Coordinates of C-alpha atoms in Angstrom, one line a residue:
Chain L
M722 CA -0.2 0.3 -0.3
T723 CA 1.3 3.3 -0.7
T724 CA 2.3 6.3 1.5
P725 CA -1.8 7.3 2.9
L726 CA -2.8 10.7 1.1
V727 CA -4.0 13.6 3.4
L728 CA -6.7 16.1 2.6
G729 CA -8.2 18.3 4.6
R730 CA -11.3 19.8 4.3
K731 CA -13.9 22.1 5.7
V732 CA -17.2 20.6 7.1
C733 CA -20.0 22.9 8.3
L734 CA -22.5 21.8 11.0
L735 CA -25.4 23.7 10.0
G736 CA -28.8 24.7 11.5
D737 CA -31.5 26.2 14.3
F738 CA -30.4 27.1 17.7
A739 CA -30.6 23.8 20.6
V740 CA -30.2 21.2 17.6
G741 CA -27.2 19.4 18.8
K742 CA -24.8 20.7 16.1
T743 CA -22.2 21.8 19.2
S744 CA -22.9 18.8 21.0
L745 CA -22.6 16.0 17.2
A746 CA -19.4 17.8 17.6
R747 CA -18.0 17.4 20.9
R748 CA -19.1 13.4 20.0
F749 CA -17.7 13.7 16.8
V750 CA -14.0 15.2 18.3
Y751 CA -13.4 14.8 21.4
D752 CA -15.9 11.7 22.3
R753 CA -17.7 13.8 24.7
F754 CA -21.4 14.4 25.4
D755 CA -23.0 17.6 28.1
D756 CA -26.1 18.4 29.0
T757 CA -26.0 21.4 29.4
Y758 CA -27.5 23.6 26.2
I759 CA -24.7 26.6 25.6
S760 CA -25.6 28.8 22.8
T761 CA -22.8 28.9 20.7
I762 CA -21.8 32.2 18.5
G763 CA -19.5 32.4 16.0
V764 CA -17.7 29.7 14.2
K765 CA -16.1 26.7 17.4
V766 CA -13.5 24.9 15.1
S767 CA -12.3 21.1 15.9
R768 CA -10.5 19.1 13.8
K769 CA -10.2 15.0 13.0
V770 CA -9.0 13.2 10.9
V771 CA -10.8 10.1 9.6
M772 CA -9.1 7.1 7.5
V773 CA -11.5 6.8 4.3
P774 CA -9.5 2.8 2.9
R775 CA -9.5 3.3 -1.3
A776 CA -8.9 0.2 -3.1
D777 CA -5.1 2.0 -4.0
R778 CA -4.2 3.7 -0.7
V779 CA -5.5 4.8 2.8
V780 CA -6.9 8.6 2.0
E781 CA -6.5 10.2 5.4
V782 CA -9.4 13.1 5.3
A783 CA -8.5 16.0 7.8
L784 CA -12.2 17.2 9.1
I785 CA -11.9 20.1 9.7
V786 CA -15.5 20.9 11.2
W787 CA -17.1 24.4 11.3
D788 CA -19.8 24.6 14.2
L789 CA -21.6 28.3 13.3
A790 CA -24.0 29.9 16.1
G791 CA -27.5 29.1 15.6
S792 CA -29.1 31.9 16.0
E793 CA -31.1 34.0 13.2
E794 CA -29.1 36.5 14.0
F795 CA -26.0 34.9 12.3
G796 CA -27.6 34.6 8.9
A797 CA -26.8 37.5 7.7
V798 CA -22.9 37.1 7.8
R799 CA -22.9 33.6 8.0
A800 CA -22.6 32.8 4.2
S801 CA -19.0 34.7 4.9
Y802 CA -18.4 31.6 7.1
L803 CA -19.7 29.3 4.5
R804 CA -17.5 30.4 2.1
G805 CA -14.5 27.9 1.2
A806 CA -16.6 24.5 2.8
A807 CA -16.7 21.5 0.8
G808 CA -19.6 19.4 3.1
A809 CA -21.9 20.4 4.7
L810 CA -23.6 18.7 8.3
L811 CA -27.3 20.0 8.2
V812 CA -29.2 19.3 11.8
F813 CA -32.5 19.6 13.0
D814 CA -33.9 18.5 16.5
L815 CA -36.3 15.2 16.3
S816 CA -37.4 16.6 19.3
R817 CA -38.6 19.9 17.8
P818 CA -40.0 18.9 14.2
E819 CA -40.0 23.0 13.0
T820 CA -36.6 22.8 12.9
L821 CA -36.5 20.5 10.4
E822 CA -38.5 22.9 8.3
R823 CA -35.6 25.2 7.0
L824 CA -33.2 22.8 6.5
P825 CA -34.2 24.2 2.9
A826 CA -33.4 27.3 3.3
Y827 CA -29.4 26.0 5.1
A828 CA -29.1 24.0 2.1
A829 CA -29.6 26.7 -0.2
Q830 CA -27.0 28.6 2.1
I831 CA -24.1 26.4 1.3
R832 CA -25.4 25.9 -2.3
Q833 CA -25.0 29.3 -3.1
T834 CA -21.1 29.8 -2.0
S835 CA -20.0 25.6 -2.7
P836 CA -22.3 24.3 -5.5
A837 CA -21.6 20.8 -5.2
A838 CA -20.6 20.0 -1.6
P839 CA -22.3 17.7 -0.3
L840 CA -24.2 17.5 2.4
A841 CA -26.0 14.6 5.1
I842 CA -29.1 15.4 7.2
A843 CA -28.8 14.8 11.5
A844 CA -32.1 13.9 12.6
N845 CA -30.7 14.6 15.6
K846 CA -31.8 13.5 19.7
V847 CA -33.6 10.5 18.2
D848 CA -33.0 9.9 22.3
L849 CA -35.6 11.8 23.6
V850 CA -38.4 10.7 21.0
A851 CA -41.0 7.5 21.7
D852 CA -42.0 7.5 18.1
P853 CA -39.7 9.5 15.4
A854 CA -41.6 7.7 12.3
T855 CA -43.9 10.5 11.4
V856 CA -40.8 13.4 11.7
L857 CA -38.9 11.3 10.2
A858 CA -40.8 10.6 6.8
E859 CA -41.4 14.0 6.7
A860 CA -37.3 14.1 6.7
N861 CA -36.7 11.4 4.6
A862 CA -38.9 13.3 1.8
M863 CA -37.2 17.0 2.4
A864 CA -33.5 15.1 2.4
A865 CA -35.0 13.3 -1.3
R866 CA -35.1 17.0 -2.0
L867 CA -31.9 18.2 -1.0
G868 CA -30.3 15.1 -2.6
A869 CA -28.9 14.4 0.6
P870 CA -28.9 10.9 2.7
I871 CA -30.5 11.1 6.8
V872 CA -29.3 10.1 9.4
P873 CA -31.0 9.9 12.6
T874 CA -28.8 10.5 15.3
S875 CA -28.0 11.2 19.4
A876 CA -24.9 13.2 20.2
K877 CA -25.6 12.0 23.8
R878 CA -25.7 8.0 23.9
G879 CA -23.6 8.8 20.6
D880 CA -25.2 6.9 18.1
A881 CA -24.8 7.4 14.6
V882 CA -23.0 10.5 15.0
E883 CA -20.0 8.7 13.9
D884 CA -21.3 7.7 11.1
L885 CA -22.8 10.3 9.8
F886 CA -19.4 12.1 9.5
R887 CA -17.9 9.3 8.3
N888 CA -20.1 9.1 6.0
L889 CA -19.6 12.7 4.5
A890 CA -15.6 12.1 5.1
E891 CA -15.8 9.6 2.4
R892 CA -18.0 11.1 -0.2
L893 CA -14.9 14.4 0.2
A894 CA -12.7 11.4 0.1
G895 CA -14.5 10.1 -3.2
E896 CA -13.3 13.8 -4.5
G897 CA -10.1 13.9 -3.6
Chain E
M426 CA 6.1 54.6 13.7
R427 CA 8.3 52.8 16.4
L428 CA 8.2 48.6 16.3
D429 CA 8.6 49.5 20.7
V430 CA 5.5 51.5 20.3
A431 CA 3.4 49.4 17.8
E432 CA 4.1 46.4 19.9
A433 CA 2.4 48.6 23.0
V434 CA -0.6 49.0 21.2
M435 CA -1.1 45.4 20.0
A436 CA -0.6 45.1 23.4
E437 CA -2.8 47.1 24.7
R438 CA -5.5 46.4 22.6
G439 CA -5.0 42.8 22.6
V440 CA -3.9 42.8 18.9
G441 CA -1.6 40.1 17.0
Y442 CA -0.6 39.1 13.7
V443 CA 1.1 36.1 11.8
V444 CA 2.6 37.0 8.6
G445 CA 2.7 34.0 5.1
D446 CA 4.2 33.8 2.0
A447 CA 2.8 32.2 -0.8
A448 CA 3.2 29.0 0.0
L449 CA 1.2 30.2 3.5
R450 CA 5.0 29.5 5.1
V451 CA 5.0 31.9 8.9
T452 CA 7.4 34.6 7.3
D453 CA 6.8 36.7 11.0
S454 CA 4.4 36.7 13.5
G455 CA 4.0 39.2 17.0
G456 CA 2.0 41.2 18.9
R457 CA -0.4 39.1 21.8
F458 CA -0.9 36.3 18.7
S459 CA 0.2 33.4 21.5
A460 CA -2.4 34.7 23.8
F461 CA -3.9 34.0 21.3
A462 CA -3.3 30.9 19.7
G463 CA -2.5 28.8 22.9
R464 CA 1.1 28.0 21.9
Q465 CA 4.9 30.6 21.1
L466 CA 4.8 32.5 19.1
P467 CA 6.0 31.0 16.0
V468 CA 9.1 31.4 14.0
A469 CA 10.1 31.0 10.4
G470 CA 8.6 28.6 7.9
D471 CA 5.8 26.9 10.6
R472 CA 2.7 26.2 8.0
L473 CA 0.4 29.1 8.0
L474 CA -2.9 26.3 8.3
D475 CA -0.6 24.6 11.8
V476 CA -0.5 28.0 13.5
V477 CA -3.7 29.4 12.5
P478 CA -6.0 26.4 12.5
E479 CA -9.3 28.2 11.4
L480 CA -7.8 29.1 7.7
T481 CA -7.6 24.8 6.7
G482 CA -10.6 24.5 3.9
C483 CA -9.2 28.6 2.9
E484 CA -7.2 28.3 1.0
A485 CA -9.0 29.4 -1.9
V486 CA -9.9 31.9 0.2
L487 CA -6.6 33.2 0.9
A488 CA -5.7 32.5 -3.1
E489 CA -8.0 35.0 -3.7
I490 CA -6.6 37.6 -1.2
M491 CA -2.9 37.7 -2.9
R492 CA -4.4 37.3 -5.8
G493 CA -6.3 40.8 -4.7
D494 CA -9.1 39.5 -5.7
L495 CA -10.8 40.0 -2.2
P496 CA -9.9 42.9 -0.4
R497 CA -9.9 41.6 2.7
Y498 CA -12.0 38.2 4.5
Q499 CA -13.5 38.9 8.0
L500 CA -14.4 36.0 10.9
S501 CA -16.0 37.2 13.7
L502 CA -16.1 35.8 17.5
V503 CA -13.7 32.7 16.6
N504 CA -14.2 30.6 19.7
R505 CA -11.1 29.1 21.1
P506 CA -11.3 27.2 23.5
S507 CA -9.0 27.5 26.8
V508 CA -9.5 24.0 27.3
P509 CA -9.6 21.3 24.6
D510 CA -13.6 21.0 24.7
G511 CA -14.0 24.3 26.5
D512 CA -17.8 25.5 27.4
A513 CA -18.6 28.9 27.1
A514 CA -17.6 30.4 30.5
G515 CA -14.3 29.0 29.3
L516 CA -13.8 30.1 25.8
A517 CA -12.0 33.2 24.7
Y518 CA -13.3 35.3 21.3
V519 CA -11.0 36.8 18.6
D520 CA -11.4 38.5 15.1
L521 CA -9.6 36.9 12.6
T522 CA -8.6 39.6 9.4
L523 CA -7.3 39.0 6.4
L524 CA -4.9 41.0 4.3
A525 CA -2.8 40.7 1.5
W526 CA 0.8 41.5 1.9
P527 CA 2.9 42.7 -0.4
T528 CA 6.5 42.0 -0.6
T529 CA 8.7 42.0 -2.7
A530 CA 8.3 43.2 -6.2
G531 CA 8.4 40.8 -8.5
E532 CA 6.5 38.3 -5.9
P533 CA 3.8 37.3 -5.3
N534 CA 2.1 38.7 -2.2
G535 CA 1.7 36.7 0.5
I536 CA -0.7 36.7 3.4
L537 CA -1.3 38.6 6.7
V538 CA -3.8 37.3 9.2
V539 CA -4.6 40.2 12.7
V540 CA -6.2 38.2 15.4
E541 CA -8.4 40.6 17.5
D542 CA -9.1 39.9 21.3
A543 CA -12.9 40.3 21.0
T544 CA -13.7 37.5 24.4
Q545 CA -15.3 40.1 26.7
R546 CA -17.7 41.0 23.6
G547 CA -17.9 37.0 22.6
R548 CA -19.3 36.3 26.7
R549 CA -20.9 39.4 26.5
E550 CA -22.9 38.7 23.2
Q551 CA -23.1 34.7 24.1
R552 CA -25.4 35.7 27.6
V553 CA -27.1 37.5 25.9
Q554 CA -28.2 34.7 22.7
Q555 CA -28.3 32.2 26.0
Q556 CA -30.8 34.3 27.1
R557 CA -33.4 34.1 24.0
N558 CA -32.2 30.8 22.9
E559 CA -33.3 30.0 26.1
L560 CA -36.2 32.4 26.3
Q561 CA -37.5 31.4 22.3
L562 CA -37.7 27.8 23.0
L563 CA -39.6 27.9 26.6
K564 CA -42.0 29.6 24.2
D565 CA -42.2 26.8 21.6
H566 CA -42.1 25.0 24.6
L567 CA -45.5 25.9 26.0
A568 CA -46.9 26.5 23.2
R569 CA -46.9 22.6 22.1
Q570 CA -48.2 22.1 24.9
N571 CA -51.2 24.5 24.7
L572 CA -51.3 22.8 21.2
A573 CA -51.7 19.4 22.7
L574 CA -54.4 20.5 25.4
A575 CA -56.1 22.5 22.9
A576 CA -56.6 18.6 21.4
A577 CA -57.2 17.3 24.6
N578 CA -60.0 19.7 25.7
A579 CA -61.2 19.5 22.5
E580 CA -61.8 15.8 22.1
G581 CA -63.1 16.1 25.9
R582 CA -65.4 18.6 24.1
R583 CA -66.4 15.9 21.4
M584 CA -66.4 13.1 24.1
A585 CA -69.1 15.2 26.2
E586 CA -71.0 16.1 23.0
M587 CA -71.4 12.7 22.4
K588 CA -72.3 11.7 25.2
T589 CA -75.1 14.6 25.9
L590 CA -76.5 13.8 22.3
F591 CA -76.5 9.8 23.8
V592 CA -78.9 10.8 27.2
S593 CA -80.7 13.2 24.8
V594 CA -81.5 10.2 22.2
A595 CA -82.3 8.0 24.6
A596 CA -84.2 9.6 27.5
H597 CA -86.7 11.1 23.9
E598 CA -87.2 7.1 22.5
L599 CA -87.4 6.3 26.7
R600 CA -90.6 8.6 26.5
S601 CA -92.6 7.9 23.9
P602 CA -93.2 4.2 24.8
L603 CA -93.5 4.9 28.1
A604 CA -96.1 7.9 27.5
S605 CA -98.1 5.2 25.6
I606 CA -98.0 2.7 29.1
L607 CA -99.3 5.4 31.6
A608 CA -101.8 6.5 29.1
Y609 CA -103.1 2.2 28.8
L610 CA -102.3 1.9 32.7
E611 CA -105.3 4.9 33.1
L612 CA -107.3 3.9 30.9
L613 CA -107.5 0.1 32.7
A614 CA -107.8 2.1 36.4
D615 CA -110.4 4.0 34.7
G616 CA -111.8 0.4 34.3
A617 CA -112.0 1.0 30.3
Y618 CA -111.5 -2.8 30.0
G619 CA -113.7 -4.0 32.6
P620 CA -114.0 -3.5 36.3
L621 CA -110.7 -4.7 38.4
S622 CA -110.6 -6.2 42.0
D623 CA -109.6 -4.8 45.2
A624 CA -106.2 -6.1 44.3
Q625 CA -105.4 -6.0 41.0
A626 CA -106.2 -2.1 41.3
G627 CA -103.2 -2.4 44.2
A628 CA -101.2 -3.4 41.4
L629 CA -102.2 -1.6 39.4
R630 CA -100.8 1.5 41.3
V631 CA -97.8 -0.2 41.9
V632 CA -97.6 -0.1 38.1
Q633 CA -98.9 3.9 37.4
G634 CA -96.3 5.1 40.4
S635 CA -93.4 3.2 38.9
A636 CA -94.6 4.2 35.4
E637 CA -94.2 7.7 36.4
R638 CA -91.0 7.3 38.8
L639 CA -89.9 6.3 35.2
I640 CA -91.2 9.5 32.4
R641 CA -89.8 11.5 35.6
L642 CA -86.5 10.5 34.8
T643 CA -86.2 10.8 31.3
D644 CA -87.6 14.1 31.5
T645 CA -84.6 14.5 34.1
F646 CA -82.3 13.5 31.4
L647 CA -83.6 15.0 28.4
D648 CA -83.6 18.3 30.9
L649 CA -79.7 17.7 31.5
A650 CA -79.0 16.6 28.6
R651 CA -80.2 20.0 27.1
L652 CA -78.7 21.9 29.7
E653 CA -75.7 20.9 29.1
S654 CA -75.8 22.1 25.7
G655 CA -77.3 25.2 26.0
R656 CA -80.0 24.1 24.2
L657 CA -82.9 25.1 27.5
D658 CA -84.5 27.9 26.5
L659 CA -87.1 30.0 29.0
E660 CA -89.9 31.3 27.8
L661 CA -90.0 34.8 31.1
Q662 CA -92.9 35.8 32.1
P663 CA -94.4 37.4 35.7
V664 CA -95.4 34.7 37.4
D665 CA -96.5 34.6 41.3
M666 CA -93.5 32.4 43.5
S667 CA -96.6 32.1 46.5
A668 CA -98.6 30.3 43.9
V669 CA -95.9 28.7 42.3
L670 CA -94.8 27.1 45.8
R671 CA -97.9 26.3 47.0
S672 CA -98.2 24.1 44.3
V673 CA -94.9 22.7 45.4
A674 CA -96.2 21.9 48.9
D675 CA -99.3 20.4 47.0
E676 CA -96.8 18.5 45.1
I677 CA -95.3 16.5 47.8
R678 CA -97.8 17.0 50.5
P679 CA -98.5 12.1 50.8
R680 CA -94.7 12.0 50.8
L681 CA -94.4 14.7 53.9
A682 CA -97.4 11.9 55.0
E683 CA -95.8 9.3 54.3
R684 CA -93.1 10.5 57.5
G685 CA -94.7 12.2 59.1
Q686 CA -92.9 15.6 58.3
S687 CA -94.6 18.9 57.6
L688 CA -94.1 21.8 55.7
V689 CA -94.9 25.8 56.9
L690 CA -95.0 27.9 54.2
T691 CA -94.3 31.8 54.8
C692 CA -94.9 34.5 52.4
A693 CA -93.7 38.4 52.8
P694 CA -96.8 40.8 52.0
D695 CA -96.9 42.7 49.2
L696 CA -94.0 41.6 47.3
P697 CA -93.8 41.7 43.4
A698 CA -94.6 38.9 40.6
A699 CA -91.4 37.2 39.8
L700 CA -89.7 37.5 35.8
C701 CA -89.6 33.1 35.5
D702 CA -90.0 31.0 33.1
P703 CA -93.2 29.0 34.9
E704 CA -93.0 25.9 34.4
R705 CA -89.2 25.8 35.2
I706 CA -88.8 27.7 37.9
V707 CA -91.4 25.0 39.5
Q708 CA -88.8 22.8 38.4
A709 CA -86.2 23.7 39.6
M710 CA -88.2 24.9 43.5
A711 CA -89.6 21.4 43.8
N712 CA -86.2 19.9 43.2
V713 CA -85.0 21.8 46.4
V714 CA -88.5 21.4 48.1
D715 CA -87.9 17.7 47.8
N716 CA -84.2 17.5 48.4
A717 CA -85.0 18.7 52.1
Q718 CA -87.8 16.6 52.6
K719 CA -85.4 13.2 51.3
Y720 CA -82.5 14.4 54.3
S721 CA -84.8 15.5 56.5
P722 CA -85.9 13.2 59.5
N723 CA -88.9 11.4 60.7
G724 CA -91.3 13.7 62.2
T725 CA -89.8 17.2 61.3
R726 CA -91.0 20.2 59.9
I727 CA -90.1 21.9 57.1
D728 CA -90.2 25.7 56.0
V729 CA -90.3 27.7 53.2
D730 CA -90.2 31.8 53.1
L731 CA -90.3 33.9 50.3
R732 CA -89.5 37.4 50.8
R733 CA -87.2 40.2 49.2
A734 CA -83.6 40.2 49.1
A735 CA -81.6 42.3 50.9
E736 CA -80.0 42.8 47.0
P737 CA -83.4 45.2 45.5
G738 CA -84.8 43.9 41.8
L739 CA -84.4 40.0 43.0
L740 CA -87.0 37.5 45.6
E741 CA -85.3 34.9 47.9
L742 CA -86.4 32.0 49.2
T743 CA -84.9 29.5 51.6
V744 CA -85.8 26.3 52.9
A745 CA -84.7 25.1 56.2
D746 CA -84.9 22.1 57.3
R747 CA -84.6 20.1 60.3
G748 CA -81.9 17.3 59.4
I749 CA -78.1 16.5 60.4
G750 CA -76.9 19.2 58.1
I751 CA -73.9 19.0 55.0
P752 CA -70.5 17.0 56.2
A753 CA -67.9 19.7 55.3
D754 CA -66.4 17.2 53.0
D755 CA -70.2 16.8 50.8
R756 CA -70.3 20.7 50.8
E757 CA -68.0 21.2 47.6
H758 CA -69.4 19.0 45.6
V759 CA -73.5 19.4 46.5
F760 CA -74.4 20.9 43.2
R761 CA -72.2 17.9 41.1
R762 CA -74.5 16.2 38.9
F763 CA -75.3 12.9 40.3
F764 CA -73.4 13.5 43.6
R765 CA -75.6 11.7 46.2
G766 CA -74.0 12.8 49.6
G767 CA -72.9 9.3 52.9
E768 CA -76.0 10.3 53.9
A769 CA -78.1 9.0 50.4
R770 CA -76.1 6.4 49.7
R771 CA -76.8 4.4 53.8
R772 CA -80.0 5.6 53.9
E773 CA -81.1 4.8 50.4
V774 CA -82.4 8.0 49.6
G775 CA -84.0 7.6 46.1
G776 CA -82.9 9.9 43.5
T777 CA -80.2 10.8 40.7
G778 CA -78.1 12.7 42.7
L779 CA -79.5 15.8 39.3
G780 CA -82.2 17.1 41.8
L781 CA -79.8 20.8 42.9
H782 CA -77.1 20.2 39.5
I783 CA -80.9 21.2 37.2
A784 CA -82.1 23.4 40.4
R785 CA -79.3 25.7 40.1
A786 CA -79.0 25.6 36.4
V787 CA -82.0 26.1 35.8
V788 CA -82.3 29.1 38.5
E789 CA -78.6 30.8 37.6
L790 CA -79.9 30.7 34.1
H791 CA -82.8 33.4 35.2
G792 CA -79.9 35.4 36.7
G793 CA -80.7 34.4 40.4
R794 CA -78.2 32.5 42.8
L795 CA -78.9 29.1 44.5
W796 CA -76.7 28.5 47.6
F797 CA -76.9 26.9 51.1
E798 CA -75.7 27.0 55.2
S799 CA -75.4 24.5 56.6
R800 CA -74.4 22.8 60.6
P801 CA -73.6 19.6 61.7
G802 CA -76.3 18.7 63.5
G803 CA -78.2 22.1 62.8
G804 CA -80.1 22.0 58.9
T805 CA -79.7 23.3 56.6
V806 CA -80.9 26.3 54.6
F807 CA -80.8 26.4 50.9
H808 CA -81.5 30.1 49.5
V809 CA -82.8 30.9 46.3
T810 CA -83.1 34.3 44.3
V811 CA -85.1 35.0 41.1
P812 CA -85.6 38.5 39.3
A813 CA -88.3 39.7 39.8
E814 CA -90.8 41.2 38.1
E815 CA -89.8 45.3 40.1
D816 CA -92.3 47.5 37.7
G817 CA -95.7 45.0 36.8
A818 CA -98.1 44.4 39.0
P819 CA -97.2 42.8 42.3
G820 CA -98.4 39.2 42.8
T821 CA -101.2 37.6 45.1
V822 CA -99.5 36.9 47.7

């Protein structure tokens, strides 16, 4: 096997406030969770390397995770922070179905700055919802429209968080 | 500007900088940069993206700046944790500004990264944002709860309407055959189908009594259904209340006699007529007097008094019994439908528990009030007020 190919890829987390973007990033990067809600302002950048095996080599994808503020007040300057994004995770809160409604707006923002960036949708806080089927059905339809895979996640329990980022890393490695 | 002055200004203002070349290698750094970078001042040759990790993925932006296509690029409130995954309290915030940095003639531009401390502003904005978001979350939560409550209320109303409709239909359907049964019983009792022996006549009276009781029950249920669906209409007219009470007393007299009870009716002189629906007010008064009779011990007296109320424009009726009084635990339930006090259950007093409920609803529909006073062992006094027709001719008393 040849020397690993190293790729740095900027990945933005987008979604309404309190949907769990920071918790997903923290679970992925540090494998930790804190139940206390602390709103993010500006941007929090962290980094984690994911090894993606390919037929002839291992691709080392350094995911530079941009955890962006979810508040509406940040909306006006968000585009500037999205520049150079290779991919994006759109996050909504399964226990607050109204947070699903704004995902197309976030997808449009990322498409404006990075038209080819692959997207994935995190249906977060699956641990809080006894029967997520109804909301997930609606989210699946939206995911199909946006051309993005959807993954039910729980930053609290760690459910599918690694899969979510790895899926994106594999698609980004494919581009490399 | 002298270099030491520039350094002093940067230290005072919390500003640092790092310069990179076209290959994104550090060529210079200074000011307060190390305080924000969480590391020693970078040395020449270090990778710019290692020194300012937030620039990773921004290579295209850096190239645009160096080419002169983009005059500047700014990132406000970049979070810099004091510990790797620190919370907001442990966060420092910096503003990053990227500018082209000219190099010697003929060489491509480099990049100047200016780092400014924004921690105080960031923490202040974070607190405001935190409170705003928490309030919004609370508001959304309350809105969802309100929706759930509204849905539960709607379901409750639907069930109540279904129940009322069922009671109404059932009572209506029962009433027609009962009326027919009563009519034929009367014909039988009158000898229309031949003479009856004493035993037959006695048995017939029992059947008639039961049929009349059944028809009264269906009427009560119909009234309850009308009250609950708001379909009980009143035809108000001047009513002589003393005549109403005499008729109620006459009606109840056989039951008083059975138990050796007596009823004393006292009406104040020169009372005006009441403004009531005659049929409904008779029903309400009968229910109140009937209740007193049921709960009075054998051989006791019931006093019914009619007078002007202390409040102008109202007549007040009191019905006082000499029973054991209403226990404190039962008092708040007395007017609840189907409520039957412990005394009624123990002594197997007849009734549905609807009489006082209907009486109060009817009285309140008239704009009056129905309430009671009771002392353990000291009997109970029910008070009823009804509107008087002050401008009309006084009723005959």
